[in-house]
Coordinates of C-alpha atoms in Angstrom, one line a residue:
Chain A
M399 CA -57.6 -15.4 20.6
V400 CA -59.7 -16.3 23.6
P401 CA -61.2 -19.8 23.1
P402 CA -64.9 -19.8 23.3
P403 CA -66.3 -21.9 26.2
L404 CA -68.0 -25.2 25.5
P405 CA -71.6 -24.9 26.7
Y406 CA -71.7 -28.4 28.3
P407 CA -69.2 -30.6 30.0
S408 CA -70.0 -33.9 28.4
L409 CA -71.2 -35.6 25.2
R410 CA -74.3 -36.8 27.0
A411 CA -75.3 -33.3 28.3
T412 CA -74.7 -31.8 24.8
Q413 CA -76.7 -34.5 23.1
R414 CA -79.6 -34.0 25.5
A415 CA -79.5 -30.2 25.1
I416 CA -79.5 -30.5 21.3
A417 CA -82.3 -33.0 21.3
T418 CA -84.6 -30.7 23.4
G419 CA -83.7 -27.6 21.4
E420 CA -82.0 -25.9 24.3
I421 CA -79.1 -25.3 22.0
S422 CA -78.4 -25.9 18.3
S423 CA -75.8 -28.2 17.0
A424 CA -74.6 -25.4 14.8
E425 CA -73.8 -23.3 17.9
V426 CA -72.0 -26.2 19.6
T427 CA -70.1 -27.0 16.5
R428 CA -69.0 -23.3 16.0
A429 CA -67.8 -23.3 19.6
C430 CA -65.7 -26.4 19.0
L431 CA -64.3 -24.9 15.8
G432 CA -63.5 -21.7 17.6
R433 CA -61.7 -23.6 20.3
I434 CA -59.7 -25.5 17.6
E435 CA -58.8 -22.1 16.0
A436 CA -57.7 -20.7 19.3
L437 CA -55.9 -23.6 20.9
D438 CA -54.8 -26.1 18.2
P439 CA -52.0 -24.0 16.7
E440 CA -50.1 -24.7 19.9
L441 CA -51.4 -28.2 20.6
G442 CA -51.3 -29.6 17.1
A443 CA -54.0 -32.2 17.7
F444 CA -55.7 -31.8 14.3
L445 CA -54.3 -32.7 10.8
T446 CA -57.4 -31.9 8.9
V447 CA -60.3 -29.7 10.1
D448 CA -63.5 -30.0 8.0
A449 CA -65.3 -26.9 9.1
E450 CA -67.6 -26.9 6.1
G451 CA -68.6 -30.5 6.4
A452 CA -69.1 -30.2 10.2
L453 CA -71.3 -27.2 9.9
S454 CA -73.3 -28.8 7.1
A455 CA -73.9 -31.9 9.3
A456 CA -74.8 -29.8 12.3
L457 CA -77.3 -27.7 10.3
A458 CA -78.9 -31.0 9.0
V459 CA -79.4 -32.2 12.6
D460 CA -80.9 -28.9 13.6
A461 CA -83.3 -29.0 10.6
A462 CA -84.2 -32.6 11.4
R463 CA -84.9 -31.6 15.0
A464 CA -87.0 -28.6 13.9
A465 CA -89.0 -30.9 11.6
G466 CA -89.8 -33.3 14.5
A467 CA -87.7 -36.2 13.0
A468 CA -86.3 -38.8 15.2
L469 CA -82.7 -38.1 16.2
G470 CA -79.8 -40.5 16.6
P471 CA -78.1 -41.1 19.9
L472 CA -75.2 -38.8 19.0
A473 CA -77.2 -36.3 17.1
G474 CA -75.4 -33.0 16.6
V475 CA -72.4 -33.7 18.9
P476 CA -69.0 -32.8 17.4
L477 CA -66.3 -35.3 17.6
A478 CA -62.9 -36.1 16.0
L479 CA -61.5 -39.1 14.2
K480 CA -58.0 -40.6 14.3
D481 CA -56.5 -40.2 10.9
N482 CA -56.3 -43.9 10.2
L483 CA -60.1 -44.1 9.9
S484 CA -61.2 -43.9 6.3
T485 CA -63.5 -40.9 5.6
R486 CA -65.1 -40.5 2.2
G487 CA -63.9 -37.4 0.5
L488 CA -61.8 -36.3 3.5
R489 CA -58.0 -36.8 3.5
T490 CA -56.8 -39.8 5.5
T491 CA -53.0 -39.7 6.1
C492 CA -52.3 -42.1 8.9
G493 CA -49.8 -39.5 10.0
S494 CA -47.6 -40.5 7.0
R495 CA -46.1 -38.8 4.0
M496 CA -47.0 -42.0 2.2
L497 CA -50.7 -41.1 2.4
E498 CA -50.3 -37.3 2.6
A499 CA -52.7 -36.8 -0.4
Y500 CA -54.8 -39.9 0.0
V501 CA -58.6 -39.3 -0.1
P502 CA -60.7 -42.4 0.5
G503 CA -63.7 -43.1 -1.6
F504 CA -65.5 -44.7 1.3
D505 CA -66.3 -44.4 5.0
A506 CA -65.0 -46.9 7.5
T507 CA -67.9 -48.8 9.1
V508 CA -67.3 -46.9 12.3
V509 CA -67.6 -43.6 10.5
S510 CA -70.8 -44.7 8.8
R511 CA -72.3 -45.7 12.1
L512 CA -71.3 -42.4 13.7
R513 CA -72.9 -40.4 10.8
R514 CA -76.0 -42.6 11.1
A515 CA -76.1 -41.8 14.8
G516 CA -76.0 -38.1 13.9
A517 CA -72.5 -37.2 15.0
V518 CA -70.8 -34.2 13.6
I519 CA -67.3 -34.9 12.4
L520 CA -65.0 -32.0 13.0
G521 CA -62.0 -33.5 11.3
K522 CA -59.0 -35.9 11.6
V523 CA -56.6 -35.9 14.4
N524 CA -52.9 -36.6 14.6
M525 CA -51.2 -39.9 15.3
D526 CA -47.9 -41.7 15.3
E527 CA -47.3 -42.8 11.7
F528 CA -49.4 -45.8 10.8
A529 CA -50.2 -46.1 14.6
M530 CA -46.6 -47.1 15.3
G531 CA -45.5 -45.2 18.4
S532 CA -46.3 -44.2 22.0
S533 CA -45.8 -40.4 21.8
T534 CA -47.3 -39.0 18.5
E535 CA -43.8 -37.8 17.8
N536 CA -43.6 -40.3 14.9
S537 CA -46.2 -38.3 13.0
A538 CA -44.7 -37.2 9.7
F539 CA -46.3 -33.7 10.0
H540 CA -45.8 -32.5 13.6
P541 CA -45.9 -33.7 17.1
T542 CA -49.0 -33.1 19.2
R543 CA -48.5 -31.4 22.6
N544 CA -50.0 -32.5 25.9
P545 CA -52.6 -29.9 27.1
W546 CA -51.5 -30.5 30.7
D547 CA -47.9 -29.4 29.8
P548 CA -47.2 -28.5 26.2
S549 CA -43.5 -29.5 26.6
R550 CA -44.7 -33.1 27.0
S551 CA -46.1 -35.8 24.9
P552 CA -49.8 -36.6 24.9
G553 CA -48.8 -40.3 24.4
G554 CA -49.6 -42.3 21.3
S555 CA -50.4 -43.4 18.9
S556 CA -53.8 -41.8 19.4
G557 CA -52.2 -38.7 20.9
G558 CA -54.2 -36.3 18.8
S559 CA -57.5 -37.9 19.9
A560 CA -56.6 -37.7 23.6
A561 CA -55.3 -34.2 23.4
A562 CA -58.3 -33.0 21.5
V563 CA -60.7 -34.4 24.1
A564 CA -58.6 -33.2 27.1
A565 CA -58.4 -29.7 25.7
R566 CA -62.2 -29.8 25.0
L567 CA -61.7 -29.2 21.3
C568 CA -64.4 -31.8 20.8
F569 CA -66.7 -33.9 23.0
A570 CA -65.1 -37.2 22.1
A571 CA -62.7 -38.8 19.7
I572 CA -62.3 -42.2 18.1
G573 CA -58.9 -43.8 18.3
S574 CA -57.3 -47.2 17.6
D575 CA -55.4 -49.4 20.0
T576 CA -53.0 -52.2 18.9
G577 CA -50.7 -52.3 22.0
G578 CA -52.1 -49.5 24.2
S579 CA -52.6 -46.6 21.7
I580 CA -56.0 -45.6 23.2
R581 CA -55.3 -46.3 26.8
Q582 CA -51.8 -44.8 27.2
P583 CA -52.6 -41.4 25.6
A584 CA -55.8 -41.4 27.6
A585 CA -53.7 -41.8 30.8
F586 CA -51.2 -39.1 29.7
C587 CA -54.0 -36.6 28.9
G588 CA -56.3 -37.4 31.8
V589 CA -59.3 -38.7 29.8
V590 CA -61.1 -42.0 29.5
G591 CA -60.0 -44.4 26.7
L592 CA -61.7 -47.7 26.0
K593 CA -60.2 -50.5 23.9
P594 CA -63.1 -53.0 23.4
T595 CA -62.8 -56.7 23.0
Y596 CA -61.1 -57.8 19.8
G597 CA -63.9 -58.1 17.2
R598 CA -66.4 -55.9 19.0
I599 CA -65.9 -53.0 16.6
S600 CA -65.6 -53.4 12.8
R601 CA -62.1 -52.8 11.5
F602 CA -63.5 -52.3 7.9
G603 CA -61.9 -49.0 6.8
L604 CA -59.3 -48.8 9.6
V605 CA -56.0 -48.7 7.9
A606 CA -54.4 -51.9 9.2
F607 CA -51.3 -52.0 11.4
A608 CA -51.5 -55.5 13.1
S609 CA -54.7 -57.3 12.1
S610 CA -54.9 -59.6 15.1
L611 CA -54.4 -56.8 17.5
D612 CA -55.9 -53.6 16.1
Q613 CA -59.1 -52.4 17.7
I614 CA -61.1 -49.1 17.4
G615 CA -62.4 -47.4 20.5
P616 CA -63.6 -44.1 22.1
L617 CA -61.8 -41.4 24.0
T618 CA -64.1 -39.3 26.1
S619 CA -64.1 -37.0 29.2
D620 CA -65.9 -39.6 31.4
V621 CA -66.9 -43.3 31.5
R622 CA -70.6 -42.8 30.7
D623 CA -69.7 -40.9 27.5
A624 CA -67.4 -43.8 26.6
A625 CA -70.3 -46.3 27.2
L626 CA -72.6 -44.2 25.0
L627 CA -70.1 -43.9 22.2
F628 CA -69.2 -47.6 22.4
S629 CA -72.8 -48.6 22.1
A630 CA -73.3 -46.5 19.0
I631 CA -70.4 -48.1 17.1
A632 CA -70.1 -51.7 18.3
G633 CA -71.6 -54.7 16.7
H634 CA -71.2 -57.3 14.0
D635 CA -70.2 -56.1 10.5
P636 CA -70.3 -58.6 7.6
A637 CA -67.7 -56.5 5.8
D638 CA -65.1 -57.4 8.5
A639 CA -64.5 -61.2 8.7
T640 CA -63.0 -60.8 12.2
S641 CA -66.1 -59.0 13.5
A642 CA -67.6 -60.9 16.4
Q643 CA -71.2 -62.1 16.4
A644 CA -71.5 -61.3 20.1
E645 CA -74.6 -59.2 21.0
V646 CA -73.9 -55.7 22.3
P647 CA -75.8 -55.4 25.6
E648 CA -78.8 -53.0 25.4
N649 CA -78.8 -50.0 27.7
L650 CA -75.1 -50.5 28.2
A651 CA -74.8 -46.7 28.4
Q652 CA -77.3 -46.7 31.4
L653 CA -74.8 -47.3 34.1
P654 CA -76.0 -47.4 37.7
E655 CA -75.6 -44.3 39.8
D656 CA -75.4 -46.1 43.2
G657 CA -71.8 -47.0 42.8
R658 CA -71.7 -50.0 45.1
L659 CA -69.4 -52.9 44.0
S660 CA -70.5 -55.5 46.5
G661 CA -69.9 -59.0 45.1
V662 CA -67.4 -57.7 42.6
R663 CA -63.9 -59.3 42.7
I664 CA -61.0 -57.0 41.7
G665 CA -57.6 -58.5 41.0
W666 CA -54.2 -56.8 40.8
P667 CA -51.4 -58.7 39.2
R668 CA -48.4 -59.2 41.4
E669 CA -46.1 -58.9 38.4
Y670 CA -47.2 -55.3 37.8
L671 CA -47.0 -53.9 41.3
P672 CA -44.2 -53.1 42.0
K673 CA -42.3 -53.1 38.7
D674 CA -38.9 -51.7 37.6
G675 CA -39.4 -48.3 36.0
L676 CA -42.8 -47.7 37.7
E677 CA -42.9 -44.1 39.0
P678 CA -43.6 -43.9 42.8
A679 CA -46.5 -41.4 42.2
V680 CA -48.1 -43.9 39.7
A681 CA -47.7 -46.8 42.2
T682 CA -49.2 -44.7 45.0
A683 CA -52.2 -43.6 42.9
V684 CA -52.9 -47.1 41.8
R685 CA -52.7 -48.5 45.4
R686 CA -55.0 -45.7 46.5
A687 CA -57.4 -46.6 43.7
L688 CA -57.5 -50.2 44.9
D689 CA -58.4 -49.0 48.4
T690 CA -61.2 -46.9 46.9
L691 CA -62.6 -50.0 45.1
E692 CA -62.4 -51.9 48.4
H693 CA -64.3 -49.1 50.1
L694 CA -67.0 -49.4 47.4
G695 CA -67.5 -53.0 48.5
A696 CA -65.3 -54.9 46.1
E697 CA -63.2 -57.7 47.2
V698 CA -59.6 -56.8 46.1
V699 CA -57.1 -59.7 45.8
P700 CA -53.7 -60.3 44.2
V701 CA -53.5 -62.6 41.2
S702 CA -50.7 -63.8 39.0
L703 CA -49.9 -63.4 35.4
P704 CA -46.7 -65.4 35.2
H705 CA -45.9 -64.6 31.6
A706 CA -46.6 -60.9 31.8
E707 CA -42.9 -60.1 31.6
H708 CA -42.8 -61.5 28.1
A709 CA -45.7 -59.4 26.8
I710 CA -43.6 -56.6 25.3
A711 CA -41.3 -59.0 23.4
T712 CA -44.3 -61.1 22.2
Y713 CA -46.1 -58.0 21.1
Y714 CA -43.3 -56.5 19.1
V715 CA -42.6 -59.8 17.3
I716 CA -46.3 -60.3 16.3
A717 CA -47.2 -56.6 15.7
T718 CA -44.2 -55.9 13.5
A719 CA -44.6 -59.2 11.6
E720 CA -48.2 -58.4 10.8
A721 CA -47.3 -54.8 10.0
S722 CA -44.7 -55.8 7.5
S723 CA -47.4 -57.7 5.7
N724 CA -50.1 -55.1 5.9
L725 CA -47.8 -52.3 4.8
A726 CA -46.6 -54.2 1.8
R727 CA -49.6 -52.7 -0.1
F728 CA -47.9 -49.3 0.0
D729 CA -45.7 -49.7 -3.0
G730 CA -46.4 -46.6 -5.1
V731 CA -48.6 -48.4 -7.6
R732 CA -52.2 -47.9 -6.8
F733 CA -52.2 -45.2 -4.2
G734 CA -50.0 -43.2 -1.9
H735 CA -46.6 -41.7 -2.5
R736 CA -44.7 -42.7 -5.7
A737 CA -41.1 -41.9 -6.2
A738 CA -40.3 -39.8 -9.2
E739 CA -38.2 -41.2 -12.1
A740 CA -38.0 -44.8 -11.0
T741 CA -37.0 -46.8 -14.1
T742 CA -37.6 -50.3 -12.8
L743 CA -40.5 -51.8 -10.8
D744 CA -38.1 -52.8 -8.0
A745 CA -36.8 -49.2 -7.8
L746 CA -40.4 -47.9 -7.8
Y747 CA -41.2 -50.1 -4.8
S748 CA -38.1 -49.5 -2.7
R749 CA -37.8 -45.8 -3.4
S750 CA -41.5 -45.0 -2.9
R751 CA -41.4 -46.9 0.4
A752 CA -38.1 -45.3 1.5
E753 CA -39.4 -41.8 0.8
G754 CA -43.0 -42.4 2.1
F755 CA -42.2 -44.1 5.4
G756 CA -40.6 -42.5 8.5
L757 CA -37.9 -44.1 10.5
E758 CA -40.1 -45.9 13.1
V759 CA -42.2 -47.4 10.4
A760 CA -39.1 -48.6 8.5
R761 CA -37.7 -50.0 11.7
R762 CA -40.9 -52.0 12.3
I763 CA -41.2 -53.3 8.8
L764 CA -37.6 -54.5 8.9
L765 CA -38.2 -56.2 12.3
G766 CA -41.3 -57.9 11.1
T767 CA -39.8 -59.0 7.9
F768 CA -36.8 -60.4 9.8
A769 CA -39.2 -62.3 12.2
L770 CA -40.9 -63.9 9.3
S771 CA -37.9 -64.7 7.2
A772 CA -36.5 -68.1 6.4
G773 CA -34.4 -69.4 9.3
Y774 CA -36.0 -67.1 11.9
H775 CA -39.8 -67.6 11.4
D776 CA -40.0 -70.5 13.9
A777 CA -37.7 -68.9 16.5
F778 CA -39.5 -65.6 16.4
Y779 CA -43.0 -65.5 14.9
A780 CA -44.2 -69.0 15.7
K781 CA -42.6 -68.8 19.2
A782 CA -44.3 -65.5 19.9
N783 CA -47.7 -66.9 19.1
Q784 CA -47.0 -69.8 21.5
V785 CA -46.2 -67.3 24.2
R786 CA -49.3 -65.4 23.2
A787 CA -51.3 -68.6 24.0
L788 CA -49.6 -68.8 27.4
I789 CA -50.4 -65.1 28.1
R790 CA -54.0 -65.7 27.2
A791 CA -54.2 -68.7 29.4
D792 CA -52.8 -66.6 32.3
F793 CA -55.7 -64.2 31.9
D794 CA -58.3 -67.1 31.6
R795 CA -57.1 -68.4 35.0
A796 CA -57.1 -64.9 36.5
F797 CA -60.7 -64.4 35.4
D798 CA -61.7 -67.6 37.1
E799 CA -60.8 -65.8 40.4
V800 CA -61.8 -62.2 39.7
D801 CA -64.1 -60.1 37.5
V802 CA -61.9 -57.1 36.7
L803 CA -58.1 -56.7 36.7
V804 CA -56.7 -53.3 37.8
T805 CA -53.1 -52.1 36.9
P806 CA -51.4 -48.9 36.1
T807 CA -51.9 -47.9 32.5
S808 CA -48.4 -46.6 32.0
P809 CA -45.3 -46.8 34.3
T810 CA -44.9 -43.1 34.0
T811 CA -46.8 -39.9 33.6
A812 CA -46.4 -38.0 30.3
F813 CA -42.7 -37.8 29.4
P814 CA -41.0 -34.7 27.7
L815 CA -41.1 -34.5 24.0
G816 CA -37.8 -35.7 22.5
E817 CA -36.9 -37.7 25.6
R818 CA -37.2 -41.2 24.0
T819 CA -37.1 -40.6 20.3
S820 CA -33.5 -41.9 19.9
D821 CA -34.0 -45.0 22.1
P822 CA -36.7 -47.2 20.6
V823 CA -36.5 -49.9 23.3
R824 CA -37.1 -47.3 26.0
M825 CA -40.1 -46.0 24.0
Y826 CA -41.5 -49.5 23.6
L827 CA -41.4 -50.0 27.3
A828 CA -44.1 -47.3 27.7
D829 CA -46.4 -50.1 26.6
V830 CA -45.3 -52.6 29.3
F831 CA -48.8 -52.7 31.0
T832 CA -51.0 -52.4 28.0
T833 CA -49.8 -54.9 25.4
A834 CA -50.9 -58.1 27.1
C835 CA -54.5 -56.9 26.9
N836 CA -54.2 -56.7 23.1
L837 CA -52.5 -60.1 22.9
A838 CA -55.4 -61.7 24.7
G839 CA -58.1 -59.7 22.9
L840 CA -59.6 -58.4 26.2
P841 CA -61.5 -55.2 26.8
G842 CA -59.4 -52.6 28.5
L843 CA -60.0 -49.1 29.7
S844 CA -58.0 -46.3 31.2
L845 CA -59.4 -43.6 33.4
P846 CA -57.8 -40.9 35.5
C847 CA -57.0 -41.9 39.1
G848 CA -54.8 -39.0 40.3
F849 CA -52.2 -36.5 39.5
D850 CA -48.4 -36.4 40.2
D851 CA -46.6 -33.6 42.0
G852 CA -46.2 -31.8 38.7
G853 CA -49.9 -31.9 38.1
L854 CA -49.7 -34.5 35.4
P855 CA -52.6 -37.0 35.1
I856 CA -52.1 -40.7 36.2
G857 CA -54.1 -43.4 34.5
L858 CA -55.7 -46.5 36.0
Q859 CA -56.2 -49.5 33.7
M860 CA -59.0 -51.9 34.1
M861 CA -59.4 -55.1 32.1
A862 CA -62.2 -57.7 31.9
R863 CA -63.1 -61.0 30.2
P864 CA -63.8 -61.0 26.5
F865 CA -67.1 -59.2 25.7
A866 CA -67.5 -58.1 29.4
E867 CA -67.6 -54.4 28.5
A868 CA -70.8 -54.0 30.6
P869 CA -69.3 -55.0 34.0
L870 CA -66.0 -53.3 33.1
L871 CA -67.8 -50.0 32.5
R872 CA -69.9 -50.4 35.6
V873 CA -66.8 -50.8 37.8
A874 CA -65.1 -47.9 36.1
A875 CA -68.1 -45.6 36.5
A876 CA -68.4 -46.5 40.2
F877 CA -64.7 -45.6 40.7
E878 CA -65.0 -42.4 38.6
D879 CA -68.0 -41.2 40.6
V880 CA -66.0 -41.1 43.9
A881 CA -62.4 -40.6 42.7
G882 CA -62.8 -36.9 41.8
C883 CA -60.6 -37.0 38.8
A884 CA -63.0 -36.9 35.9
G885 CA -63.9 -33.8 34.0
R886 CA -60.8 -31.8 35.2
V887 CA -59.7 -29.5 32.4
P888 CA -56.0 -28.7 31.7
P889 CA -54.7 -25.2 31.5
A890 CA -54.8 -25.4 27.7
G891 CA -58.5 -26.3 27.7
A892 CA -60.0 -23.8 30.1
E893 CA -63.5 -22.3 30.2
V894 CA -65.9 -25.2 30.1
S895 CA -69.3 -24.4 31.4
G896 CA -71.6 -26.7 33.3
Chain B
M410 CA -31.8 -69.8 29.2
S411 CA -32.2 -67.6 26.2
A412 CA -30.8 -68.5 22.8
T413 CA -27.9 -66.5 21.5
P414 CA -29.3 -63.4 19.6
P415 CA -28.7 -63.5 15.9
V416 CA -26.1 -61.2 14.5
V417 CA -27.7 -58.2 12.9
D418 CA -25.0 -56.6 10.8
A419 CA -25.2 -54.3 7.8
A420 CA -25.5 -57.3 5.4
T421 CA -28.4 -58.7 7.3
V422 CA -30.2 -55.4 7.4
R423 CA -29.7 -54.9 3.6
H424 CA -31.0 -58.4 3.0
V425 CA -34.1 -57.9 5.1
A426 CA -34.6 -54.5 3.4
H427 CA -34.5 -56.2 0.1
L428 CA -37.1 -58.7 1.2
A429 CA -39.3 -55.8 2.3
R430 CA -38.6 -53.8 -0.9
L431 CA -37.7 -51.0 1.4
G432 CA -34.8 -48.7 0.3
V433 CA -32.3 -48.1 3.1
D434 CA -29.4 -45.7 2.5
D435 CA -26.1 -45.8 4.3
T436 CA -27.0 -43.0 6.7
T437 CA -30.2 -44.7 7.7
L438 CA -28.4 -48.0 7.9
A439 CA -25.9 -46.6 10.4
V440 CA -28.7 -45.5 12.7
I441 CA -31.1 -48.3 12.3
G442 CA -28.7 -51.3 12.3
P443 CA -27.7 -51.1 16.0
Q444 CA -31.3 -50.3 17.0
L445 CA -32.6 -53.4 15.3
G446 CA -29.9 -55.4 17.0
A447 CA -31.0 -54.2 20.4
I448 CA -34.7 -54.9 19.7
I449 CA -33.9 -58.3 18.3
D450 CA -31.9 -59.0 21.5
M451 CA -35.0 -58.2 23.5
M452 CA -37.2 -60.4 21.3
T453 CA -34.7 -63.3 21.6
G454 CA -35.6 -63.5 25.3
L455 CA -38.7 -65.4 24.3
S456 CA -36.6 -68.4 23.5
A457 CA -36.2 -69.0 27.3
V458 CA -40.0 -69.5 27.7
D459 CA -41.1 -73.2 27.8
T460 CA -43.7 -73.6 25.1
T461 CA -43.6 -77.4 24.9
G462 CA -46.9 -78.7 23.6
I463 CA -48.4 -75.2 23.3
A464 CA -50.3 -74.5 20.1
P465 CA -49.7 -71.0 18.7
A466 CA -52.6 -68.5 19.2
V467 CA -52.6 -66.4 16.0
L468 CA -55.9 -64.7 16.8
A469 CA -57.0 -63.0 20.0
G470 CA -60.0 -65.2 20.7
D471 CA -61.8 -68.4 19.8
E472 CA -60.9 -68.7 16.1
T473 CA -64.2 -70.4 15.1
R474 CA -66.0 -67.1 15.9
F475 CA -64.2 -65.5 13.0
R476 CA -64.9 -68.0 10.2
A477 CA -67.6 -65.8 8.7
P478 CA -68.3 -65.8 5.0
D479 CA -66.3 -63.1 3.3
I480 CA -68.7 -60.5 2.0
G481 CA -67.3 -58.2 -0.7
V482 CA -68.0 -54.5 -0.9
E483 CA -69.3 -53.1 -4.2
W484 CA -67.2 -50.3 -5.7
A485 CA -68.2 -47.9 -8.4
P486 CA -66.4 -48.3 -11.8
G487 CA -63.1 -46.4 -11.8
A488 CA -63.2 -46.0 -8.0
H489 CA -59.9 -47.9 -7.8
L490 CA -58.2 -45.2 -9.8
E491 CA -59.2 -42.3 -7.7
N492 CA -55.9 -42.2 -5.8
A493 CA -53.7 -43.6 -8.6
P494 CA -50.3 -41.9 -8.9
D495 CA -50.3 -42.6 -12.6
A496 CA -53.4 -44.1 -14.2
H497 CA -53.7 -45.1 -17.9
G498 CA -57.2 -46.0 -18.9
T499 CA -58.4 -48.5 -16.4
A500 CA -54.9 -49.5 -15.4
F501 CA -52.1 -48.3 -13.2
R502 CA -49.0 -47.4 -15.2
V503 CA -45.6 -48.6 -13.8
P504 CA -42.0 -48.8 -15.2
R505 CA -41.4 -51.6 -17.7
V506 CA -41.3 -54.9 -16.0
V507 CA -39.8 -57.1 -18.7

């Protein structure tokens, strides 16, 4: 089946065309659904497609437009949601057999805000089980394939989100990021992924992995789309006690077109360039990106993050400890998988959890439980939170000197499916550049900065001070405008007009 | 210098699995035990970091920003049973406890 072309190259262009009546949301939505039907059997980005719900929402937008009603900022634009975001009446599996049949009775706050903004939700996309993974191979259902090379991983855990955007099955997707799970798949799939400051976006309705690290964010084909989507979903939510009161800047999506970065200070951490395991093509692309930023007028200087080498270990102690607590709720009693014929409560718990969880989730629950257990709590969990304070202080000092930090997003380009599944430590090292950003609660973004000799995308990570999404997006947009990497479509996502 | 990593043998894994109420069969134990050992070895490297006088940072940012009143969400009657594996009236049925 030949995939229908998407009529417009970006979320913004599509939204404008729908708002002016140039095209109907129903036509755009049918095009996306047609592309999903043609391309997703190979890619495996979607777990649940809600064609009926999507078309119903699209027709409602078209009717509202025809009646002259005011339209929201995302009116009529089809997008996808990572399957750990609760959607009323629509299955939410978290990529797990534990929740294979779970249907929430409520929308996550992010989902409510998207609906209020007029977005059309095509369905739920694949992920590593309970967001634990860096390749989407831990999904209990099937792996997702990278549209740039279907023998390779799209990254994870928001691999379905990134692949769906890269292959133009939708105009944007919402993912979640605990240690890099938006940014790394964005890098592997050649799209933009934004992890906002911790607290910027309500976590109400996001199935929790690690509560002090999880953050929801957009994956889009370019930076300006990410800014628009971020603006629509960010802001305080009284239903999330960790939701920040900080104001979301108005007109954040109106990024300047002039692209000059005079007066902007860009830092690159010495500890990240060079680094063991960093592929030469990635290092070259990042150095070239730093040169580009300098040519745009920025001052580019080295900085130091002395405790960066401990970020992975710190992250895996804290994240697994919090996960072991969060996933205790899945016990076969109130929701989720229940083991058959358990005759004691203890057996109900242990067998339901053994049957419902995959190996990586089990591994992390055991690690986290160990780190919190008597005799080990101080040496692991308490210690890790002290190191976390040191990592945060490193960033505070760095941001006294510079406005934005630039690093590779991932040490490699997309690796082959199956390459790392039997070596968890090697898989964890895929997050070596991203986890520190979560530990410090900073906003971080990945955008394409080049391609390796095999044609695989390379991601550039930018980080800024807490709540500094506006300058972060401005620098990213300026780079994107001259880098020539945005909007490229992989072989598996051909035929985009505009 | 790092502390000596703890021994992660089968008994340790079974004990931790019991704490987590997570069934682990012998086949899984054979795979997961050595992997846990390797990961815990990696984590033990944190012991070499000098954290004298450093207060733990449990949250990502300024903790006072997050001390907002806890606002509950209203649920329709019976909503809590919608995904129940085995509901009985307004309760969840489970194996006999006592």
